[in-house]
Amino acid sequence: MAQEDIFKKLVAHCKEYGFVFQSSEIYDGLGAVYDYGQLGVELKNNIKKYWWDSMVLLHENVVGLDSAIFMHPTIWKASGHVDAFSDPLIDNKDSKKRYRADVLIEEQLAKIEGKIEKEITKAKKRFGDAFDEQQFRETNPRVLANKKKFDELHTRFAKALNDGDLDELKQIIIDQGIVCPVSGSRNWTDVRQFNLMFATEMGATAEGASTIYLRPETAQGIFVNYLNVQKTGRMKIPFGIAQIGKAFRNEIVARQFIFRMREFEQMEMQFFVRPGTELEWFEKWKETRMNWHRALGFGDENYRFHEHEKLAHYANAAVDVEYKFPFGFKEVEGIHSRTDFDLSQHEEYSGKKIRYFDPELNESYVPFVVETSIGVDRMFLQIISAAYTEEKLEKDSRIVLRIPAPLAPVKLAVLPLVKKDGLPEIARNIINDLKFDFNCQYDEKDSIGKRYRRQDAIGTPFCVTIDHQTIDDNTVTIRYRDTMAQKRVAIEELRGIIDAQVSFKKLFGQA
Ligand code: ATP
């Protein structure tokens, strides 16, 4: 099945089963804003818990914070967002559609990369076990020609971004013959910068009101609280502050479901270190974060690091963790070495000293910062994309969400075989016993086969069926989502069996 079709199915599945709804749907929706339904909110909470516990509980020197969305407007001047938080936009004059110029070029690069991968897949099939991929990459004329095209375009693109040369970005689009996917034409406007921050007003009277911004990242709330946390928590460098919260960006293009939203949620951690040690910490956090992703078991080959073409104004090193979505490798998380830029800027703009006295060096300095920043919503999409499976069975087929058990919205469904003979009561008793430990669902409607399918479709790792034998011997059938295997076990064993699979400890053991 084409990857775009899979993506469409994912979006439809998310709606059908109450994971994600378009915001304001009965009013025809609001662009790039989404609501999480009854199952979506559970999955989202579990993702946040996986992140929070791995950062704050497992690292003695990382603490949490929950700062306000509204902040003093000067903060965004100091951070550089008022002047420089913008994307280059370009319009197609025929379709009137708006695009990000950098994304159009990135997609062109991905196309060339795709051609290389196609050659390799073809050759792999042709040569079988004898295939030497490295040799093929180094010698095949078609691969080499495309590699040359890729490198030339990449170099030109990176230079244009770094020089902030908008004319050159447009020229690249023209030279590459990039067409608008809607009109198919090359009738482009000039490239302009577009600031992504939402502004609003605070204050009762028009005269007294001042412009404030909805935060475009949670990081600044951490920087401006650095002194508070360091002092009150008696934190010693190196240490980190973690925060989960909403962020807002007036994104130019928003057509990829929850991949790019105008209101979204970030999980960010700023790690404060001694100047000169930041690149070491950068490498360490790169590894830690990649392990966190890989522990979910979606296949190491589906993750990669991507170096930034252009470093942000504050960074001296930056890398993205990319996941292979149905629409290609895309960023899920950014890891940035932000130097002392933010704290120094806040020192300057606030007039307050933001220093750390290092007793080992017997000197004060502005700490350097390594940041890890991941979108909850992108992580959500990553999990749904990786988990969604259509399986052919002997007689029919099923859709199953293979969500890692600790993240699954519902952990177990308890199903009385029939609605009588005391079976529903036994089911309710089991739920009453387990509901404080696990999210349970009760279902007595339709045949048992249909009920299993419904639970597969929402990713429930366990179904527990109560039948007449249960009345005699207190045993039930437990069915496993992934293998569909069924086992007869005593009711008292359920807690242990389920806990072994759904506990976060299991994931942390691998992370
Ligand atoms: P992109 O290049 O895709 O616009 P970015 O590099 O601007 O992303 P960062 O500023 O590094 O993103 O933000 C950190 C993380 O926040 C991203 O890796 C992503 O997971 C998430 N994120 C950023 N923008 C959005 C958005 N519009 N919708 C959903 N998640 C987002």
XYZ file of C-alpha atoms and ligand atoms in Angstrom:
542
model
C 0.000 0.000 0.000
C 1.286 3.486 -0.844
C 2.643 5.333 2.174
C 0.201 8.246 1.649
C -2.713 5.805 1.814
C -1.405 4.429 5.081
C -1.210 7.946 6.440
C -4.809 8.672 5.425
C -5.896 5.486 7.152
C -4.047 6.486 10.316
C -5.824 9.820 10.419
C -9.207 8.146 9.884
C -8.426 5.516 12.517
C -7.468 8.191 15.063
C -10.843 9.835 14.583
C -12.939 6.670 14.426
C -11.636 5.358 17.735
C -11.573 8.603 19.698
C -7.852 9.394 19.644
C -7.752 12.721 17.773
C -10.471 15.080 16.532
C -10.209 18.213 14.431
C -10.685 21.222 16.715
C -14.056 22.993 16.403
C -15.200 20.329 13.972
C -18.903 21.261 14.082
C -17.840 24.718 12.870
C -15.834 23.134 10.024
C -12.629 23.061 12.023
C -9.725 25.370 12.762
C -6.551 24.950 10.717
C -3.810 22.865 12.319
C -5.484 22.694 15.725
C -6.589 19.349 17.141
C -8.326 17.911 20.199
C -7.456 14.619 21.852
C -10.369 12.288 22.517
C -10.990 9.773 25.258
C -8.217 7.401 24.180
C -5.911 10.064 22.785
C -5.652 11.822 26.124
C -4.675 8.548 27.834
C -1.938 7.851 25.300
C -0.738 11.436 25.534
C -0.588 11.264 29.339
C 1.394 8.026 29.127
C 3.883 9.564 26.687
C 4.353 12.481 29.061
C 4.845 10.124 31.982
C 7.423 8.083 30.064
C 9.355 11.272 29.339
C 8.916 12.914 32.746
C 9.890 9.849 34.758
C 12.895 9.136 32.557
C 14.108 12.721 32.974
C 13.102 13.709 36.484
C 12.820 10.449 38.430
C 15.788 8.698 36.886
C 18.178 11.655 36.994
C 19.026 12.856 40.455
C 20.226 16.173 39.031
C 17.148 16.965 36.908
C 14.134 18.682 38.496
C 10.795 19.803 37.091
C 9.078 23.133 36.530
C 5.694 24.387 35.369
C 6.018 27.987 34.221
C 3.229 30.200 32.883
C 2.467 30.526 29.188
C 2.285 34.320 29.418
C 5.615 35.946 30.147
C 7.061 39.433 30.206
C 7.281 40.600 26.564
C 10.919 41.633 26.924
C 11.803 37.956 27.343
C 11.022 37.396 23.661
C 13.078 40.404 22.675
C 16.020 39.064 24.704
C 15.689 35.544 23.334
C 15.770 36.807 19.751
C 12.271 35.559 18.916
C 10.788 38.986 18.170
C 13.462 39.679 15.572
C 14.393 36.259 14.280
C 11.779 33.579 14.963
C 10.570 33.373 11.419
C 10.313 30.999 8.487
C 10.859 31.845 4.822
C 7.517 31.707 3.038
C 6.690 31.592 -0.651
C 3.318 31.671 -2.421
C 2.298 30.023 -5.639
C 0.466 32.678 -7.652
C -1.782 30.190 -9.450
C -2.989 27.989 -6.585
C -2.669 30.793 -4.008
C -1.166 28.142 -1.715
C 1.538 29.092 0.725
C 4.673 27.057 1.377
C 7.831 27.171 3.428
C 10.649 27.748 0.957
C 13.084 25.701 3.058
C 10.659 22.770 3.263
C 10.142 22.765 -0.535
C 13.910 22.430 -0.954
C 14.192 19.814 1.796
C 11.535 17.774 -0.021
C 13.538 18.058 -3.225
C 16.582 16.736 -1.346
C 14.481 13.871 0.022
C 13.342 13.057 -3.533
C 16.938 12.703 -4.706
C 17.720 10.593 -1.655
C 14.688 8.475 -2.494
C 16.062 7.796 -5.978
C 19.316 6.532 -4.478
C 17.447 4.274 -2.049
C 15.317 2.908 -4.914
C 18.451 1.898 -6.859
C 19.783 0.176 -3.770
C 16.554 -1.709 -3.068
C 16.436 -2.866 -6.710
C 20.059 -4.013 -6.635
C 19.550 -5.784 -3.297
C 16.770 -7.828 -4.877
C 18.833 -8.566 -7.985
C 22.050 -9.630 -6.244
C 20.585 -11.280 -3.142
C 23.099 -12.343 -0.505
C 26.069 -11.358 -2.676
C 25.074 -7.681 -2.536
C 27.728 -5.326 -1.193
C 25.862 -2.089 -0.448
C 28.896 0.021 0.263
C 30.619 -0.979 -2.979
C 27.397 -0.339 -4.904
C 27.079 3.137 -3.372
C 30.663 3.944 -4.311
C 30.580 2.649 -7.893
C 27.088 2.625 -9.425
C 26.943 5.513 -11.941
C 23.277 6.365 -11.282
C 23.811 6.426 -7.513
C 26.942 8.546 -7.930
C 25.185 11.019 -10.228
C 22.332 11.444 -7.745
C 24.730 11.709 -4.820
C 26.524 14.540 -6.657
C 23.200 16.306 -7.286
C 22.280 15.891 -3.621
C 25.592 17.229 -2.313
C 25.574 20.243 -4.627
C 22.016 21.160 -3.731
C 22.626 20.581 -0.046
C 25.697 22.843 -0.011
C 23.897 25.599 -1.895
C 20.825 25.335 0.359
C 22.849 25.399 3.600
C 24.751 28.483 2.405
C 21.547 30.315 1.453
C 20.037 29.554 4.883
C 23.146 30.591 6.754
C 23.448 33.823 4.776
C 19.726 34.504 5.247
C 19.656 34.970 1.455
C 15.972 34.870 0.494
C 16.616 35.643 -3.200
C 18.928 32.661 -3.412
C 16.275 30.399 -1.816
C 13.866 31.452 -4.552
C 16.534 30.943 -7.210
C 17.141 27.394 -5.949
C 13.424 26.649 -6.210
C 13.414 27.949 -9.780
C 16.657 26.195 -10.805
C 15.428 22.893 -9.391
C 12.180 23.217 -11.326
C 10.167 22.752 -8.129
C 6.454 22.972 -8.910
C 3.466 23.668 -6.680
C 1.910 20.279 -5.835
C -1.571 21.798 -6.255
C -1.352 23.891 -9.448
C 1.691 22.143 -10.905
C 3.045 25.572 -11.869
C 6.347 27.362 -11.242
C 4.714 30.748 -10.871
C 6.260 31.705 -7.510
C 6.294 34.964 -5.531
C 9.460 36.226 -3.868
C 10.460 34.616 -0.577
C 9.594 36.615 2.563
C 10.279 36.107 6.249
C 7.236 35.430 8.417
C 7.319 35.682 12.228
C 5.696 32.668 13.852
C 4.729 34.162 17.207
C 1.091 34.785 18.127
C 0.586 38.147 19.813
C -2.247 39.245 22.051
C -2.937 42.055 24.469
C -2.895 42.098 28.237
C -4.562 44.833 30.215
C -8.060 46.216 30.723
C -7.930 49.400 28.661
C -6.758 49.846 25.109
C -4.309 52.566 26.168
C -2.859 50.611 29.059
C -2.660 47.285 27.237
C 0.666 45.836 26.222
C 1.445 43.290 23.561
C 2.359 39.914 24.918
C 3.095 36.681 23.114
C 1.893 33.134 23.415
C 5.152 31.292 24.054
C 6.555 29.567 20.944
C 8.706 27.275 23.128
C 8.688 26.312 26.794
C 12.459 26.807 27.135
C 12.389 30.509 28.015
C 10.231 29.794 31.079
C 13.074 27.585 32.275
C 15.824 30.140 31.594
C 14.089 32.930 33.456
C 13.593 30.603 36.437
C 17.169 29.339 36.420
C 18.168 31.371 39.481
C 14.982 30.510 41.410
C 15.431 26.789 40.948
C 19.193 26.767 41.390
C 19.009 28.688 44.660
C 15.897 27.150 46.241
C 16.808 23.633 45.135
C 20.499 24.128 46.062
C 21.323 22.675 42.665
C 24.941 22.066 41.729
C 26.127 22.270 38.156
C 25.674 20.159 36.095
C 21.895 20.037 36.571
C 18.765 20.169 34.473
C 15.261 21.633 34.588
C 12.494 19.787 32.756
C 9.122 21.131 31.710
C 6.090 19.930 29.770
C 3.721 22.523 28.382
C 1.863 24.121 25.537
C 3.622 26.122 22.844
C 2.134 28.123 19.979
C 3.442 28.840 16.498
C 1.613 30.447 13.631
C 2.936 27.810 11.215
C 2.821 28.776 7.549
C 1.948 25.349 6.278
C -0.027 22.966 8.376
C -1.156 20.012 6.346
C 0.293 17.016 8.112
C -2.253 16.283 10.795
C -0.684 16.539 14.266
C 2.850 16.634 12.860
C 2.714 20.411 12.509
C 0.182 22.221 14.649
C -0.381 25.820 15.650
C -0.996 24.845 19.273
C 1.074 21.913 20.477
C 2.843 20.554 23.503
C 6.557 20.316 24.158
C 8.658 18.341 26.612
C 11.872 20.266 27.102
C 14.848 19.890 29.366
C 17.576 22.492 29.754
C 20.788 21.115 31.201
C 23.141 23.697 32.744
C 26.845 22.894 32.514
C 30.292 24.354 33.062
C 31.500 26.346 29.995
C 33.730 24.209 27.812
C 32.024 20.933 28.768
C 28.884 21.529 26.690
C 29.867 19.427 23.696
C 30.620 16.442 25.911
C 27.149 16.793 27.482
C 25.649 17.286 24.045
C 27.019 13.876 23.008
C 25.806 12.295 26.226
C 22.264 13.604 25.866
C 22.196 12.587 22.203
C 22.871 9.024 23.274
C 20.465 9.091 26.225
C 17.636 10.457 24.132
C 18.184 8.046 21.249
C 18.080 5.138 23.709
C 14.788 6.453 25.078
C 13.297 6.342 21.578
C 14.732 2.964 20.684
C 13.479 1.353 23.898
C 9.982 1.517 22.422
C 10.992 -1.280 20.077
C 9.922 0.242 16.766
C 13.185 -0.792 15.070
C 16.539 0.971 15.325
C 16.661 1.355 11.543
C 13.683 3.726 11.714
C 15.632 6.382 13.646
C 18.499 8.559 12.580
C 20.295 11.720 13.593
C 20.107 14.641 11.214
C 22.618 17.477 11.465
C 21.127 20.950 11.018
C 21.827 22.741 7.728
C 21.743 25.986 9.628
C 22.516 26.465 13.298
C 20.038 28.660 15.150
C 21.402 32.001 16.302
C 22.002 30.589 19.789
C 23.562 27.193 19.061
C 27.071 25.792 18.619
C 25.865 22.262 17.878
C 22.454 20.858 16.958
C 21.020 17.594 15.842
C 17.521 16.232 15.230
C 16.279 12.781 16.077
C 14.314 11.735 13.022
C 11.795 8.920 12.731
C 10.695 7.265 9.514
C 7.056 8.385 9.270
C 4.840 7.153 6.414
C 5.804 10.434 4.694
C 9.555 9.955 5.208
C 12.212 10.639 7.849
C 11.117 13.683 9.871
C 12.159 15.425 13.063
C 10.645 14.276 16.346
C 13.144 15.829 18.725
C 15.855 18.464 18.649
C 19.009 18.378 20.776
C 20.796 21.693 20.884
C 23.879 23.083 22.513
C 22.567 26.596 23.196
C 25.821 27.988 24.644
C 25.346 30.758 27.243
C 23.278 32.742 24.758
C 19.911 32.727 26.536
C 21.151 33.334 30.081
C 23.535 36.080 28.917
C 20.758 37.784 26.983
C 18.479 37.679 30.029
C 21.302 39.111 32.143
C 21.638 41.969 29.729
C 17.925 42.707 29.263
C 16.893 42.224 32.909
C 19.946 43.826 34.449
C 20.136 40.915 36.963
C 23.225 38.754 37.395
C 22.493 35.208 36.261
C 25.589 33.346 37.408
C 26.711 30.220 39.129
C 29.448 30.192 41.717
C 31.443 27.050 41.071
C 33.096 26.046 44.371
C 35.487 23.669 42.617
C 36.831 26.389 40.326
C 36.272 29.129 42.881
C 34.773 31.359 40.193
C 31.412 32.560 38.884
C 30.217 32.076 35.334
C 27.128 32.084 33.143
C 26.368 28.379 32.657
C 26.212 26.840 29.201
C 23.100 24.934 28.224
C 22.325 21.703 26.419
C 18.666 21.347 25.498
C 16.556 18.347 24.586
C 13.223 19.327 23.049
C 10.548 16.940 21.873
C 6.956 17.456 20.753
C 4.348 15.354 22.573
C 2.112 15.424 19.505
C 4.844 14.331 17.116
C 5.724 11.554 19.498
C 2.047 10.588 19.528
C 2.005 10.470 15.726
C 5.217 8.474 15.715
C 3.719 5.878 18.041
C 0.476 5.597 16.095
C 2.396 5.343 12.773
C 4.672 2.652 14.133
C 1.899 0.760 15.901
C -0.756 0.690 13.168
C -0.785 -2.739 11.513
C -3.218 -4.410 9.153
C -2.896 -8.146 9.528
C -4.195 -10.909 7.324
C -5.449 -13.810 9.391
C -6.488 -17.294 8.269
C -10.156 -16.431 7.822
C -10.311 -12.663 8.012
C -8.106 -9.709 8.863
C -7.640 -7.328 11.749
C -6.313 -3.861 12.479
C -4.108 -3.874 15.519
C -2.318 -0.980 17.226
C 0.903 -2.461 18.568
C 1.412 0.319 21.087
C 4.108 -0.602 23.650
C 2.110 -1.941 26.616
C 3.211 0.734 29.152
C 1.892 3.456 26.810
C -1.355 1.739 25.781
C -4.441 3.845 26.679
C -6.361 0.844 28.036
C -4.341 -1.922 29.656
C -6.962 -4.602 29.881
C -10.503 -5.290 28.780
C -12.632 -7.542 30.946
C -15.236 -9.419 28.926
C -17.968 -11.675 30.299
C -18.694 -14.333 27.679
C -22.443 -13.842 28.186
C -24.516 -11.171 29.912
C -26.008 -13.567 32.480
C -25.309 -16.378 34.955
C -23.300 -14.074 37.211
C -20.487 -13.581 34.684
C -20.901 -9.763 34.475
C -20.640 -9.567 38.282
C -17.382 -11.513 38.307
C -16.049 -9.208 35.549
C -16.999 -6.127 37.585
C -15.283 -7.552 40.671
C -12.059 -8.074 38.708
C -12.214 -4.490 37.437
C -12.882 -3.149 40.936
C -9.815 -4.977 42.142
C -7.510 -3.834 39.322
C -8.771 -0.367 38.394
C -6.450 1.510 40.754
C -3.437 -0.109 39.096
C -4.462 -0.268 35.458
C -6.830 1.477 33.097
C -9.535 -1.205 32.579
C -12.475 -1.366 30.211
C -15.635 -3.437 30.585
C -17.359 -4.700 27.444
C -20.277 -7.133 27.169
C -21.665 -6.137 23.772
C -21.419 -8.321 20.616
C -19.620 -11.602 20.074
C -16.332 -12.213 21.832
C -14.525 -12.125 18.457
C -15.863 -8.638 17.706
C -14.910 -7.461 21.170
C -11.347 -8.723 20.689
C -11.128 -6.812 17.387
C -12.308 -3.594 19.026
C -9.612 -3.909 21.677
C -6.948 -4.746 19.052
C -7.902 -1.588 17.170
C -7.231 0.602 20.215
C -4.086 -1.239 21.254
C -5.249 -2.934 24.479
C -2.499 -5.429 25.344
C -4.719 -7.841 27.349
C -8.258 -9.146 27.148
C -9.592 -11.172 30.039
C -12.604 -13.372 29.331
C -14.919 -14.707 32.027
C -16.811 -17.893 31.194
C -18.779 -20.565 33.072
C -15.626 -22.368 34.160
C -14.666 -19.190 36.044
C -17.607 -19.803 38.399
C -16.219 -23.240 39.247
C -12.504 -22.652 39.555
C -11.758 -18.871 39.573
C -9.773 -19.076 36.356
C -10.123 -16.819 33.304
C -8.767 -16.723 29.773
C -6.156 -14.069 29.128
C -5.591 -13.153 25.501
C -2.485 -11.381 24.296
C -2.959 -8.636 21.694
C 0.153 -9.189 19.589
C 0.202 -12.979 19.333
C -3.519 -13.547 19.950
C -2.383 -16.453 22.140
C -4.794 -17.419 24.925
C -3.977 -18.879 28.289
C -6.042 -20.065 31.240
C -4.859 -18.421 34.456
C -6.122 -17.928 38.006
C -7.755 -14.553 38.725
C -5.135 -13.873 41.428
C -2.361 -14.153 38.835
C -3.757 -11.351 36.648
C -2.167 -8.427 38.466
C 1.321 -9.927 38.264
C 1.038 -10.925 34.599
C -0.247 -7.522 33.525
C 2.107 -5.515 35.695
C 5.156 -7.290 34.277
C 4.224 -6.009 30.807
C 2.760 -2.564 31.419
C 5.156 -1.254 34.027
C 7.363 1.636 32.957
C 10.242 -0.192 34.624
C 10.268 -2.532 31.666
C 10.881 0.375 29.267
C 13.436 1.991 31.528
C 15.330 -1.260 31.674
C 15.888 -0.872 27.955
C 16.334 2.903 27.767
P 10.408 22.142 12.315
O 11.734 22.302 11.630
O 9.710 20.847 12.013
O 9.520 23.343 12.192
P 11.722 22.999 14.671
O 13.124 22.602 14.367
O 11.305 24.411 14.528
O 10.706 22.045 13.866
P 12.071 22.943 17.476
O 11.948 24.416 17.624
O 13.401 22.319 17.605
O 11.364 22.492 16.121
O 11.030 22.278 18.475
C 11.303 21.088 19.184
C 10.257 20.041 18.937
O 8.943 20.557 19.110
C 10.260 19.472 17.525
O 11.218 18.454 17.398
C 8.853 18.944 17.400
O 8.744 17.653 17.974
C 8.044 19.903 18.229
N 7.387 20.884 17.352
C 7.904 22.021 16.859
N 6.999 22.671 16.113
C 5.873 21.916 16.143
C 4.569 22.061 15.577
N 4.242 23.117 14.834
N 3.647 21.086 15.811
C 3.947 20.018 16.573
N 5.158 19.844 17.133
C 6.108 20.771 16.932
